[in-house]
């Protein structure tokens, strides 16, 4: 037989495009359309429904950036359409681009009942099936004219991301608004041909199945009369019935399809728009659930359910009923799909506390699966947190985006820093927006790395990022792929059902130990520095607020601010969403975040101040952190370690901290010497020596200088706010020119100017510590530059430690493999630590996350190793926020020579939890004491159920085994019980004993536990 394959394939493409798809709506009649617009914030539904409208016709521009327009559409179904299926096709001016990135709409009935959402791939609203003819149709559409930030050319700077600069030019041109006859037979023919055509393209040329499908498609196209498609569509479908009925082979890969709409809680749109995106998508999905009994939809992020409940209660009622029916499945058990690299220990735990609690209280659903398809890598402390929340499974897709190495598994056990393992799945479809396209299904089957030992994978199916969800076309394709020869099989399943089957099938999967590092989007650890500072500060203020409010409630009977703390935690957790905290959203999002963090800080400072005033007994207000105290000042120590004679979590009288007065250095510069550490600052304002006197050890590498600011060009190949590419290191400048160098009080003040920017640093040495404090203020006005703070250290170390949730993770300093090379920018929390046996150095910070560590062997007789630690301070990408990080920033770092890991932990907390001074007369005994500093208290609070019980969370921080006794003043420590993160009792009490009125804890390395103590 002659090879006519390409001829038939090209014929199929054209006939579908030009004849068959247009025949889905063979007859149309225009609707009457009117409009009312507001360029301000969205108005209540009742106001939009009652607004006075003006006529508008197709082809008319509408919609200022971020505005809202209310369309009123009306018409009459022609009498001659009686007995047929009719729907309205409502085109707001959609472009062929994907949903969620342009204008969107939510359709309402005149009484305000939501019907469904509109987007480019879902613009039809059913009128009736069949209709009687003569029906009056009237709908209202709340249409959002959100600008297309991504644009035709990606990553181009745009002013559209901020209302103040976006202007008022119309963004869209109204398309056709019509009533149309819907020919279901033609629609099904389209899907038959699409499924078979897409499958055919993925099958091997030498296989018989591909040619069977080709011949059936050819016969079907012959059966279609191109002048009378609607009359001949069934005949064409009959020609395809045989090949569509051929079942899949028993060994076919099995795909669990999960209806899904990954909705970014903020990204190229503000938070307030996500509230509406979620309502549109939920309306769409509840409508689709009504149409197909097999379809199952899942939605994560408790915050998004809470938004629907608050802002669209009528939509929430439909969602709640669908949840009860098991069709609309809450998943993930987190408040939002957060970043997991940067959130601190408690914040990561509270993501699960608040997320799971919402799902339990609203729906009776206690998730065992964690759902994070789009998060930019996963910290090694996360498995323990997942388990402590009562979950055991994890799904993500994002690791498939890694650019250097291909991850070796799709299903595996992930082991965290403490040894906890969670069953983990990466969908081999390599998308969290699967459309049920043949190429995607075939790719999933080919790509699946567990072939031969497992057979199941999951496919999140539906338009996402900006929302939209699953379409009727995807559902119809899945039905055809349920069992189709040559294809993987597809079945709608809830995530938990998939995981249960996958784990039962593969009970002993391979193990991956340590962080799941994404070899992409590394710059998200630095972009939008003020957002990151706001997050870090909020986390520690919440820790303080809970600690002191709890202490005041117990010691003085002060009311505990349950509602305020709950609300503030949820606000902070929301802003840890994986496009807010990482700094990858539009200007609007980050300017709003800065305002929100300021309000959070103000309210938390109020809670802390009120509690401390009650505890101190007298006084007129809490001093700011670090404020010099007068006579009668009470010093509050929030840190989990004692300092200055004040115990951890307590308050007492202490002197003001003293710093060393700088002395003039021969040859220029200054010397700081406290008998423990001798620091030399040269005439350039650089640290050329940090000599540990007790150890007789120099910290700075010979001929090198620390406190060195380095500036690099920074234009990644794409994803400007997200990425920093390795080639940025090829070119850089050391900022050594000094505009001013002088003594300022007890500090050495260094001022530099570069480009259009200015930096002022204050370097000081405490009188009683081996620690160089560096306070850096940058007035930053650079574009596409990367600013680093470098410390070349005379240390030979094969690995270094970075703090992560409830412990630290080790990373290599060398680049033996491509896996190690790819980690050229990584995350730390409060400290980085490296050492040789017996001596180490820590670099601690109060607001930065990104860093890099490199090593070099020095030339010459010395031949020693220089290990350079660099903190990432600022970037200046232009997309999606062209003014990223412009303005004034403040950073605090400290270099700690001679530091052990325990010292690094202690100094990290000190930098982030400075002492507070309040006028008063009372010392305050800690509620809780632990007699081993290796066990760190990360939370002290009253139980969320308002029982008055005390909840204490602790972890082993040094990476070794620890045994300690916890005692509590006012609580029965000898009756302490272990709980999960949601403060529910655990039956397994291993590691907990009681003795002499205390709780004795024996913890594994990095083990975290939560204790619940009743009132004594």
CSV table of C-alpha atoms in Angstrom, one decimal, residues 546-555 560 562 926-929 937 939-954 966-973 975-980 983 1010-1016:
chain,number,residue,atom,x,y,z
A,546,UNK,CA,2.5,34.1,71.7
A,547,UNK,CA,5.3,33.8,74.3
A,548,UNK,CA,4.5,37.0,76.2
A,549,UNK,CA,0.8,36.9,75.8
A,550,UNK,CA,0.8,33.3,77.3
A,551,UNK,CA,3.1,34.4,80.1
A,552,UNK,CA,0.9,37.4,80.9
A,553,UNK,CA,-2.2,35.2,80.8
A,554,UNK,CA,-0.7,32.8,83.3
A,555,UNK,CA,1.1,35.3,85.5
A,560,UNK,CA,-5.1,35.8,75.6
A,562,UNK,CA,-6.8,34.1,70.4
A,926,UNK,CA,10.0,31.7,82.4
A,927,UNK,CA,7.0,29.5,82.0
A,928,UNK,CA,9.1,26.8,80.6
A,929,UNK,CA,12.8,25.8,81.2
A,937,UNK,CA,11.9,25.9,72.2
A,939,UNK,CA,6.8,27.9,70.4
A,940,UNK,CA,5.1,28.6,73.8
A,941,UNK,CA,1.4,29.2,73.5
A,942,UNK,CA,-2.0,28.4,74.9
A,943,UNK,CA,-3.8,25.6,73.3
A,944,UNK,CA,-6.0,26.6,70.4
A,945,UNK,CA,-9.1,24.9,71.9
A,946,UNK,CA,-9.0,27.5,74.7
A,947,UNK,CA,-8.7,24.9,77.4
A,948,UNK,CA,-6.0,26.8,79.1
A,949,UNK,CA,-3.5,24.0,78.5
A,950,UNK,CA,0.1,25.0,77.6
A,951,UNK,CA,1.5,24.0,74.2
A,952,UNK,CA,5.3,23.9,73.9
A,953,UNK,CA,7.1,22.9,70.7
A,954,UNK,CA,10.8,21.9,70.9
A,966,UNK,CA,11.5,20.4,80.7
A,967,UNK,CA,9.9,22.1,83.7
A,968,UNK,CA,6.9,24.4,83.6
A,969,UNK,CA,5.9,27.0,86.2
A,970,UNK,CA,2.1,26.8,86.7
A,971,UNK,CA,1.6,23.7,84.6
A,972,UNK,CA,1.9,20.0,85.3
A,973,UNK,CA,5.0,19.1,83.3
A,975,UNK,CA,1.5,15.1,83.0
A,976,UNK,CA,2.7,16.4,79.7
A,977,UNK,CA,1.5,14.5,76.6
A,978,UNK,CA,2.8,14.4,73.1
A,979,UNK,CA,0.6,15.8,70.4
A,980,UNK,CA,0.6,16.4,66.7
A,983,UNK,CA,-2.5,19.7,69.3
A,1010,UNK,CA,4.9,19.1,70.6
A,1011,UNK,CA,4.0,18.9,74.2
A,1012,UNK,CA,0.6,19.7,75.8
A,1013,UNK,CA,0.7,20.5,79.5
A,1014,UNK,CA,-2.4,20.9,81.6
A,1015,UNK,CA,-2.7,23.6,84.3
A,1016,UNK,CA,-1.2,22.5,87.6
